[in-house]
C-alpha positions as semicolon CSV with decimal commas, in nm:
position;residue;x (nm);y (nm);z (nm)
1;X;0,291;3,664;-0,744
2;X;0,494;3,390;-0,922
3;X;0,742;3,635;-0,999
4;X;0,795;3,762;-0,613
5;X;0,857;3,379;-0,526
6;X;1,088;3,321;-0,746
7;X;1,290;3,616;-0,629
8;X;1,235;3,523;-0,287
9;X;1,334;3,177;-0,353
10;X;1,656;3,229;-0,506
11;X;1,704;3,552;-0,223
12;X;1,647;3,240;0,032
13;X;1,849;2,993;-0,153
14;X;2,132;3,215;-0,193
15;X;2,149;3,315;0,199
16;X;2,175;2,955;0,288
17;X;2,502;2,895;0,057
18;X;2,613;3,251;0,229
19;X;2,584;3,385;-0,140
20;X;2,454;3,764;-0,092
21;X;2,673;4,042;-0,023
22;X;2,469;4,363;0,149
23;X;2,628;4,726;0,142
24;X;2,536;5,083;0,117
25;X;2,768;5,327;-0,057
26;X;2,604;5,649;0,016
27;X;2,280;5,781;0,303
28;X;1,940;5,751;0,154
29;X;1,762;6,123;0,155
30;X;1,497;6,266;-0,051
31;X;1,637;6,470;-0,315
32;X;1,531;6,810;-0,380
33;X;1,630;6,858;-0,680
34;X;1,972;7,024;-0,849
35;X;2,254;6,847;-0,704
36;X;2,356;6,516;-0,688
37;X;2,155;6,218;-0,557
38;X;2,294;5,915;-0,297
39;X;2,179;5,615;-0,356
40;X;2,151;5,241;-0,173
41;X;2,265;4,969;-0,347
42;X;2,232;4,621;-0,291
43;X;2,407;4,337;-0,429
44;X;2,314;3,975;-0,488
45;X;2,572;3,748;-0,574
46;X;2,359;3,390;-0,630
47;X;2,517;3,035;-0,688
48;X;2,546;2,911;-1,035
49;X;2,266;2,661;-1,001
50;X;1,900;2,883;-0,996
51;X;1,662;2,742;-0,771
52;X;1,396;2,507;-0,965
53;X;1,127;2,744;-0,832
54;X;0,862;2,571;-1,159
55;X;0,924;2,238;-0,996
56;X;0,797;2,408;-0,650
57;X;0,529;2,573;-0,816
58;X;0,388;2,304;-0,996
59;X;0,428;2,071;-0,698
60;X;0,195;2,357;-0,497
61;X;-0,046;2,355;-0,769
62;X;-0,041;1,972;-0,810
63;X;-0,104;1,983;-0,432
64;X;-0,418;2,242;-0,493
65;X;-0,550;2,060;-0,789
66;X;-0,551;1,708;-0,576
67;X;-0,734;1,872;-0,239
68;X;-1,011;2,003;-0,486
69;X;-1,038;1,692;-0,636
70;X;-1,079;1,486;-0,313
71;X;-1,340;1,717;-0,146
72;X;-1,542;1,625;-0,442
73;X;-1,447;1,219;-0,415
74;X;-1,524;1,261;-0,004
75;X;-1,873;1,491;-0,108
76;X;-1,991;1,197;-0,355
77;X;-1,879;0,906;-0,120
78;X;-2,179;1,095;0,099
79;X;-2,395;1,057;-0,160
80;X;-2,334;0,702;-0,184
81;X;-2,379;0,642;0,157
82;X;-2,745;0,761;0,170
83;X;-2,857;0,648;-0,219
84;X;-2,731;0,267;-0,028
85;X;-2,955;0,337;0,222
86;X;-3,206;0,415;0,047
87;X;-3,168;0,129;-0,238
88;X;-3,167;-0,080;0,075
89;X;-3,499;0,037;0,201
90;X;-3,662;0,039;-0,144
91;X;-3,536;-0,378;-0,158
92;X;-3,695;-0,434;0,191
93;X;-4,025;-0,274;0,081
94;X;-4,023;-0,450;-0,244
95;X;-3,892;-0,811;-0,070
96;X;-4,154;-0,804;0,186
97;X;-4,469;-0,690;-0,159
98;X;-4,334;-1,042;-0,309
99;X;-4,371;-1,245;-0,005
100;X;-4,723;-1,126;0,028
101;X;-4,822;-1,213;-0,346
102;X;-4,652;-1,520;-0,314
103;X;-4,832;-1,626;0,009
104;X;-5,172;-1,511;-0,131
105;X;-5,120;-1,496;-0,529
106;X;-5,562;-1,473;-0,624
107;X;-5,528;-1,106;-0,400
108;X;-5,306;-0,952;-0,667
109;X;-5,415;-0,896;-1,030
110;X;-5,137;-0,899;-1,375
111;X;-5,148;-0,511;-1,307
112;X;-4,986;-0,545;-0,975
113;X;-4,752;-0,775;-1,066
114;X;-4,660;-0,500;-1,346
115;X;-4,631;-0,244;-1,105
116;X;-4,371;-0,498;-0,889
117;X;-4,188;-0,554;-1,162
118;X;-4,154;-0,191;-1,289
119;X;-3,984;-0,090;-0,928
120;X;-3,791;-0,362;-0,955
121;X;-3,644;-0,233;-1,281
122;X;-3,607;0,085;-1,167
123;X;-3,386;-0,040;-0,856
124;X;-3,178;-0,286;-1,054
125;X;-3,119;0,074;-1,300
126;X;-3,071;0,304;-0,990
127;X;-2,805;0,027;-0,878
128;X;-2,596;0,002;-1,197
129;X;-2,616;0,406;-1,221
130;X;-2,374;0,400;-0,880
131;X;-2,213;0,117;-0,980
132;X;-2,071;0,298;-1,246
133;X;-1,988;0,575;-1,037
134;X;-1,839;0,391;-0,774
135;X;-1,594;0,276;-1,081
136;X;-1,566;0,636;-1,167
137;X;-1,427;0,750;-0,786
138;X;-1,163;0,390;-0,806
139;X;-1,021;0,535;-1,139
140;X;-0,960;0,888;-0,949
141;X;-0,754;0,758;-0,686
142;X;-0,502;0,567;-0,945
143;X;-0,506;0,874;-1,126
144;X;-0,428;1,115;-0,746
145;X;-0,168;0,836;-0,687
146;X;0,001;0,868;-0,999
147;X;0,036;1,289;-0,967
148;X;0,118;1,206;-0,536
149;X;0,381;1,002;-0,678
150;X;0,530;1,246;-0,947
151;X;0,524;1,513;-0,607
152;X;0,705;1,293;-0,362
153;X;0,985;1,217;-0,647
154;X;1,007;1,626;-0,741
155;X;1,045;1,687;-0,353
156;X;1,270;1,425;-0,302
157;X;1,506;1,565;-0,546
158;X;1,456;1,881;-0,403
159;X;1,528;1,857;-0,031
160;X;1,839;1,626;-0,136
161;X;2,020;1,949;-0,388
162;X;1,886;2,262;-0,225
163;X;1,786;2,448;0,048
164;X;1,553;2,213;0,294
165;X;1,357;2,447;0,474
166;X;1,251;2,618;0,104
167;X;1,094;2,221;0,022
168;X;0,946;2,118;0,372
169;X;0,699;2,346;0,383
170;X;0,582;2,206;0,034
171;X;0,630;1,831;0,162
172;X;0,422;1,921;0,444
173;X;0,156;2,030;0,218
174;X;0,233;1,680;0,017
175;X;0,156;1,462;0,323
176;X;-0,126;1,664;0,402
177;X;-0,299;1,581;0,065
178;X;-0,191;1,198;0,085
179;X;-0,336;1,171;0,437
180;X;-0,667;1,312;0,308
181;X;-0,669;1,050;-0,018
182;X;-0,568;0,730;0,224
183;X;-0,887;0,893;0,445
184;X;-1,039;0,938;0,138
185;X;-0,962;0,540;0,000
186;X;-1,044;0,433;0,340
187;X;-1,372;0,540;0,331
188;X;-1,456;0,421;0,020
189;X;-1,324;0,094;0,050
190;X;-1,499;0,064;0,386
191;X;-1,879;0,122;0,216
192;X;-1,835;-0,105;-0,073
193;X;-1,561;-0,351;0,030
194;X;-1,752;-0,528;0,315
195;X;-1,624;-0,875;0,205
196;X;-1,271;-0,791;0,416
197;X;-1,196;-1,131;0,611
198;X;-1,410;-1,296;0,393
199;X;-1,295;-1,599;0,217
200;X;-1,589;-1,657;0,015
201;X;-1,444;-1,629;-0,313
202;X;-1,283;-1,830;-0,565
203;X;-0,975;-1,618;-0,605
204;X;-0,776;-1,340;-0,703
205;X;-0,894;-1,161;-1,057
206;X;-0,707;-0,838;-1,045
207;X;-0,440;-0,634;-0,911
208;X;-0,438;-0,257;-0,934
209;X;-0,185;-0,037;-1,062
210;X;0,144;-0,024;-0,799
211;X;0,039;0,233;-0,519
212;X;0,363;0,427;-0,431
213;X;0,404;0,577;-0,115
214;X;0,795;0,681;-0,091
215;X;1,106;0,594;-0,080
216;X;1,265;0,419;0,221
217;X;1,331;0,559;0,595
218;X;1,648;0,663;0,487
219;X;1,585;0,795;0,130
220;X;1,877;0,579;0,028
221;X;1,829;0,403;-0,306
222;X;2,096;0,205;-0,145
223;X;1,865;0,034;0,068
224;X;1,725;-0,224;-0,177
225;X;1,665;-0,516;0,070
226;X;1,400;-0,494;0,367
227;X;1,020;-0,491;0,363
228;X;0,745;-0,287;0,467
229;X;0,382;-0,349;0,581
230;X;0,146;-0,371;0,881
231;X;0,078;-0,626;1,128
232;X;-0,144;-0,922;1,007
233;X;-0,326;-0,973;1,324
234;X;-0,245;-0,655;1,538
235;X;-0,300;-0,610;1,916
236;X;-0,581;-0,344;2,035
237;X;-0,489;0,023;1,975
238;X;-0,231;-0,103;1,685
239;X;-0,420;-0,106;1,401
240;X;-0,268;0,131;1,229
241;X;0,079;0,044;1,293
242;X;0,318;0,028;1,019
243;X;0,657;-0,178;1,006
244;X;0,989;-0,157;0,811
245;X;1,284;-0,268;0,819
246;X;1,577;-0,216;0,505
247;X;1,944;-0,268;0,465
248;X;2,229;-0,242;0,146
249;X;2,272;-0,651;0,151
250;X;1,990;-0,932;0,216
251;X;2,034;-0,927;0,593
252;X;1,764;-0,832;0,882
253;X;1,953;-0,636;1,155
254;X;1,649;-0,434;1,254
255;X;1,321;-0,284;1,225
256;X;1,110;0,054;1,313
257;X;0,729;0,076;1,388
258;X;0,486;0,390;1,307
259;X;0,191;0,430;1,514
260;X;0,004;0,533;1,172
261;X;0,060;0,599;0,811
262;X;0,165;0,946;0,892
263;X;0,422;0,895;1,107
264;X;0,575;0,636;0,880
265;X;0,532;0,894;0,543
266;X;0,723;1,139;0,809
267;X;0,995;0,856;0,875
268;X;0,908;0,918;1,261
269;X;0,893;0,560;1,402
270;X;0,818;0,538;1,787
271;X;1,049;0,244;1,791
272;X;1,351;0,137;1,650
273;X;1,469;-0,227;1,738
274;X;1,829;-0,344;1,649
275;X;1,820;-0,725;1,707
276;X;2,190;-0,828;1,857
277;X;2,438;-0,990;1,615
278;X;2,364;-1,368;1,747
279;X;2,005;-1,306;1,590
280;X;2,073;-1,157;1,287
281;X;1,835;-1,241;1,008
282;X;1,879;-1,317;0,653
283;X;1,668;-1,319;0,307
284;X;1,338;-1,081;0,278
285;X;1,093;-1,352;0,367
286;X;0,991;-1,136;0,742
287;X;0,646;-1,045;0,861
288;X;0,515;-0,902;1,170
289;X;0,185;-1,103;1,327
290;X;0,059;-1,016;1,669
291;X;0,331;-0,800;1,737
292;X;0,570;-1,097;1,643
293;X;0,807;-1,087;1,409
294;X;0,871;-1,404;1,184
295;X;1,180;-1,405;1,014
296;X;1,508;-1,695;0,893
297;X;1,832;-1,688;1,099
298;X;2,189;-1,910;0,902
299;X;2,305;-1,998;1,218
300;X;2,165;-2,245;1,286
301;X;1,970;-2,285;0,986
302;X;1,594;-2,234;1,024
303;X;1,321;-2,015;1,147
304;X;1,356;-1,728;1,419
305;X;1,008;-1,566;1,673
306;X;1,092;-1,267;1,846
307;X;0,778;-1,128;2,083
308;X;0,780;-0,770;2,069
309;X;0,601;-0,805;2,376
310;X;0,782;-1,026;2,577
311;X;1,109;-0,953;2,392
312;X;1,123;-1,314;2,400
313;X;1,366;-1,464;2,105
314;X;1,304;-1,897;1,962
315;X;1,383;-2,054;1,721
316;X;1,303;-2,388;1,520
317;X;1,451;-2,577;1,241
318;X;1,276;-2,771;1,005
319;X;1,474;-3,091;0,896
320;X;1,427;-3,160;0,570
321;X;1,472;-2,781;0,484
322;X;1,722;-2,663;0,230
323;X;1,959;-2,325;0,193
324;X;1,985;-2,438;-0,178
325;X;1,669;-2,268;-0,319
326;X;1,581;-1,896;-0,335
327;X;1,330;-1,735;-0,572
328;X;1,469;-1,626;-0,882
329;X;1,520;-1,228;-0,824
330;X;1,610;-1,228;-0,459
331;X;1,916;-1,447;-0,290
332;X;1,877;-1,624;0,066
333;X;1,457;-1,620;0,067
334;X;1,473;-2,026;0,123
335;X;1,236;-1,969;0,408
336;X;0,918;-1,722;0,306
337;X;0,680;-1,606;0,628
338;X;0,312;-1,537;0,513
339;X;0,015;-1,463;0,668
340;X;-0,349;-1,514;0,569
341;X;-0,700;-1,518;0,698
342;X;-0,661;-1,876;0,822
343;X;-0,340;-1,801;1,027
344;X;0,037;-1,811;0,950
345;X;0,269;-2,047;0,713
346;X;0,570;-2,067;0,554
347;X;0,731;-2,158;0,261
348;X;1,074;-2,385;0,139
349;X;1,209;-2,624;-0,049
350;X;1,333;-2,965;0,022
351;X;1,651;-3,143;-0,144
352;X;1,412;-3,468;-0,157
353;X;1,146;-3,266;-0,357
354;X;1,400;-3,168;-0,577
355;X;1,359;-2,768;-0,522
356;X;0,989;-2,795;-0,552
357;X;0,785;-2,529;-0,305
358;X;0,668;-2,666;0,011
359;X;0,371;-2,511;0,231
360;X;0,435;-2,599;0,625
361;X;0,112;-2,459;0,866
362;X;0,244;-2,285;1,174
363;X;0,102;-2,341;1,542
364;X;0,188;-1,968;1,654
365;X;0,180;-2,054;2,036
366;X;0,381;-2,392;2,005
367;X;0,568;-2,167;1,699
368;X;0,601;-2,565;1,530
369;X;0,460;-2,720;1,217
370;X;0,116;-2,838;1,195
371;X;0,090;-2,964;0,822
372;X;0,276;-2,994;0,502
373;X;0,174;-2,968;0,132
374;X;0,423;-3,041;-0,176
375;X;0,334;-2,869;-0,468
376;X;0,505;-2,921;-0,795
377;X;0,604;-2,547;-0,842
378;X;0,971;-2,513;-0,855
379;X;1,107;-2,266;-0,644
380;X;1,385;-2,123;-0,819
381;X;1,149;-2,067;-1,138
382;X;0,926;-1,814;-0,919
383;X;0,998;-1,451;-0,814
384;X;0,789;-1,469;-0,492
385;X;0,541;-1,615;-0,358
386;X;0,198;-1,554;-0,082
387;X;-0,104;-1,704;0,070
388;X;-0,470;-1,625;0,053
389;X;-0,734;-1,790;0,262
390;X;-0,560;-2,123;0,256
391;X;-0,425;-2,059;-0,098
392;X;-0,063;-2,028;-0,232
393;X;-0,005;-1,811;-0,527
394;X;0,319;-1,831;-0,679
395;X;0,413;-1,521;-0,880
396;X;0,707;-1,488;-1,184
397;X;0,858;-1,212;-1,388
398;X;0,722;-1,171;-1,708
399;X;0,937;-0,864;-1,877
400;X;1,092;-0,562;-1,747
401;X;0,769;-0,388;-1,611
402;X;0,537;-0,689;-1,530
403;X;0,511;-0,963;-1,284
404;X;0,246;-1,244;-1,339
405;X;-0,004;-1,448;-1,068
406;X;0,043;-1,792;-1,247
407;X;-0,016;-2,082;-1,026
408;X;-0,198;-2,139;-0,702
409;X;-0,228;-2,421;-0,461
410;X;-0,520;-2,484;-0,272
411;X;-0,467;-2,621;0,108
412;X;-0,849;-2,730;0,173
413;X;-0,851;-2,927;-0,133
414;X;-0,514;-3,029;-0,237
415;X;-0,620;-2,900;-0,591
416;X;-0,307;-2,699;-0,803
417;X;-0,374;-2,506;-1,098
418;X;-0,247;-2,241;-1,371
419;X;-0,375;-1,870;-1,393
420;X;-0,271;-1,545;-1,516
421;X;-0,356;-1,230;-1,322
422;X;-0,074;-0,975;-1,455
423;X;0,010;-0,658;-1,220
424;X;0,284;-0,391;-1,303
425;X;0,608;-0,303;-1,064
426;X;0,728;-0,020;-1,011
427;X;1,100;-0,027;-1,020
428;X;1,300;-0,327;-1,170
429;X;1,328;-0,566;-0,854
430;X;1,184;-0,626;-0,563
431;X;1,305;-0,816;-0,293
432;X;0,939;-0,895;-0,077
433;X;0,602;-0,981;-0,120
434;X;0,322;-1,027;0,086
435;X;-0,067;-0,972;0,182
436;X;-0,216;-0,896;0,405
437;X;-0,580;-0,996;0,559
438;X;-0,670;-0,683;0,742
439;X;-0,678;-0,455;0,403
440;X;-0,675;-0,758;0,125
441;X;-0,314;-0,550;-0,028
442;X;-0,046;-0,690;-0,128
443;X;0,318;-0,485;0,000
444;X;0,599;-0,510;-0,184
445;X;0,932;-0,356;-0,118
446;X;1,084;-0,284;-0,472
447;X;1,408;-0,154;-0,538
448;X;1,377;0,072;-0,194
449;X;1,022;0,241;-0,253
450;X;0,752;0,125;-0,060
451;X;0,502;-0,010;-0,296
452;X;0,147;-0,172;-0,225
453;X;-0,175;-0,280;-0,466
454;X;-0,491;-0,328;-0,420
455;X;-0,653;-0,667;-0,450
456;X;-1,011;-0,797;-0,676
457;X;-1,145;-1,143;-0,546
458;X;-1,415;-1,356;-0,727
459;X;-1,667;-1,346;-0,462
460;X;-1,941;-1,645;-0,493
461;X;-2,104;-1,496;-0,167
462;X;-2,189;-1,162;-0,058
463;X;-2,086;-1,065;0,307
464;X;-2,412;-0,855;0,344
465;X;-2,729;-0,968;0,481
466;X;-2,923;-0,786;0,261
467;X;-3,196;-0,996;0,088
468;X;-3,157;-1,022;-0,270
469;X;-3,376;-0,883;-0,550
470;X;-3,491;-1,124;-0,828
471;X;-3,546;-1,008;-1,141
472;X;-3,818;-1,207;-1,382
């Protein structure tokens, strides 16, 4: 079979370049023996460079492999939907035995208590079993992401040095499989990430590995400036819209939208807005919130809203701002947009606090500033920066691969602090940062390649109401 595609492939390859010569010298006829036979010949002439038909096999394979695997992630994420309700029952039933030995304590005997204590143990058991496997299924997906990743990159190369209708039916196949692990995530992070919106934690404690999902809109390496995401607080019907917007220098000149992942993985936006030259943006500090988008304009200095909606454009300045700071691997980010469960801010730096980060509260409707907070971070020292429930963490490069979490600063209390919460990047720079409440993931725009990661809070409160189990 292998062998048949590869002749086909190179047969198809060769056609395309106009490579394969046809002719007959003679009829065809059955021979009958004695004289001499005609024959039909037919001539390939093919192009010095052989099609890579391994790469195309292993990326159908790869594609094979990864579908198997995720019927068996979507099977078992069944199973954990019914052993939860289950567990859930079982802690009802055993909640509502305590309260009736605690009410009347002389009705039960040490036997009973035994018995309560036994279930008990065997829930808290049952519970850690699908813990564990719940841990299992997470280290899957990195491990589907990673071999997604290697098939994207093999097509890539592909579609850009041979024959394109020989590699989309393959890519097809590739965002077919991708769709079906973001379903796949999606589900799972919907049964046992319930704490979404939640700020009932005391931080961030881990980043996952860098999630790739391609290169830019116009598979240019060239385009190492932009950002990608989705809206912070989308409208009805657009919660699954995806932005992005890239160019070659650190300007914003526009900015497509994808009604869902799949539209954006098939660069298929169902808008395209080019903002006019008098509103040209600058840096990689831009978000999109409510179907605004926030972004920093030169001329005059300061901060730019344009209402998708409306198609209304305003600006603001800020006084005391200053074009004099950036972060330390991207030029021109002296203003940084963010966008958190509490509502929407910005960052900058001040000449009169000597470069150090400043956190400014923005009214959206009045789109001026509420509240200030100097920190004692200096700006140019840190790569990028983004806020969590009220929080600012302030990130820095560490080495070639790494970036490092390693200061936050808490609004509410006005408390600052060091940490150290290491994550990996994908390519060498990156030119934006941000998270976003609706998924708790933080997108990054690195070198071109739309990159995102997954997020691990401290949580000091459960966002369930189911009653919890004490163990004696």
């Amino acid at each position: 079979m292998i062998s048949t595609l590869y002749f086909l492939a190179l047969l198809s390859s060769a056609v395309a370049w106009g490579g394969v010569g046809l002719w007959s010298d003679g009829a065809v006829r059955n021979e009958t023996g004695g004289g001499s036979k005609d024959s039909c010949t037919c001539n390939a002439f093919l192009p010095s460079s052989t099609f890579p038909i391994k790469d195309l096999v292993m990326v159908e394979e790869t594609a094979v492999e990864i579908s198997h695997r995720l019927e068996l992630e979507m099977g078992k994420i069944e199973e954990y939907e019914i052993k939860l309700t289950s567990y859930a029952e079982k802690i009802v039933k055993l909640t509502a035995e305590i309260e009736k030995m605690e009410k009347n304590p002389d009705a039960y005997n040490d036997a009973d208590i035994d018995d309560v204590k036994v279930e008990i143990k065997q829930v808290e058991a049952l519970i850690k079993e699908l813990q564990i496997s719940i841990q299992g299924s997470t280290t899957v997906f990195e491990s589907l992401r990673v071999q997604i990743t290697v098939m994207v990159s093999t097509l890539d190369k592909l579609e850009k040095t041979y024959d394109k209708n020989l590699v989309l039916v393959k890519r097809r196949e590739y965002i077919k499989v991708q769709l079906q692990l973001e379903e796949c995530e999606k589900r799972h992070q919907e049964l046992f990430n319930p704490n979404i919106g939640s700020c009932a934690h005391t931080g961030i404690i881990k980043v996952s590995k860098p999630i790739v999902s391609q290169l830019n809109a116009q598979l240019n390496t060239g385009y190492k400036y932009g950002g990608w995401g989705k809206d912070s607080k989308p409208l009805p019907d657009r919660e699954s819209m995806y932005w992005y917007s890239g160019y070659s220098s650190a300007s914003i000149v526009d900015i497509r939208f994808y009604s869902n992942y799949k539209n954006l993985i098939l660069r298929n936006p169902f808008q395209h807005h080019t903002l006019p030259g008098n509103w040209y943006g600058t840096g990689n500090n831009f978000i999109i919130r409510e179907n605004c988008l926030y972004y920093q304009i030169n001329n005059p200095f300061g901060l730019v809203k344009l209402n998708f909606t409306t198609m209304k454009y305003e600006s603001r300045v800020i006084a005391k701002s200053s074009s004099g700071f950036s972060y330390s691997t991207s030029a021109y980010q002296n203003f940084d947009f963010a966008a958190d469960e509490t509502g929407l801010w910005v960052t900058y730096a001040t000449e009169e606090s000597g470069g150090r980060m400043v956190i400014a509260k923005i009214n959206e409707p009045s789109f001026g500033v509420e509240e200030e907070w100097q920190t004692s971070i200096y700006k140019p020292g840190v790569s990028n920066a983004f806020m969590v429930c009220g929080v600012l963490y302030a990130v820095r490069t560490v080495d070639i691969q790494n970036e490092e979490i390693f200061y936050k600063y808490d609004t509410t209390t006005k408390q600052e602090s060091y940490i150290s919460v290491l994550f990996e990047r994908f390519q060498d720079k990156y030119s934006n940062l941000d998270y976003n409440p609706t998924d708790q993931k933080l997108y990054m725009y690195n070198d071109g390649y739309y990159v995102n990661y997954h997020l691990w809070f401290n949580h000091t409160v459960k966002a369930t109401d189911e009653p919890a189990v004490l163990v004696s």
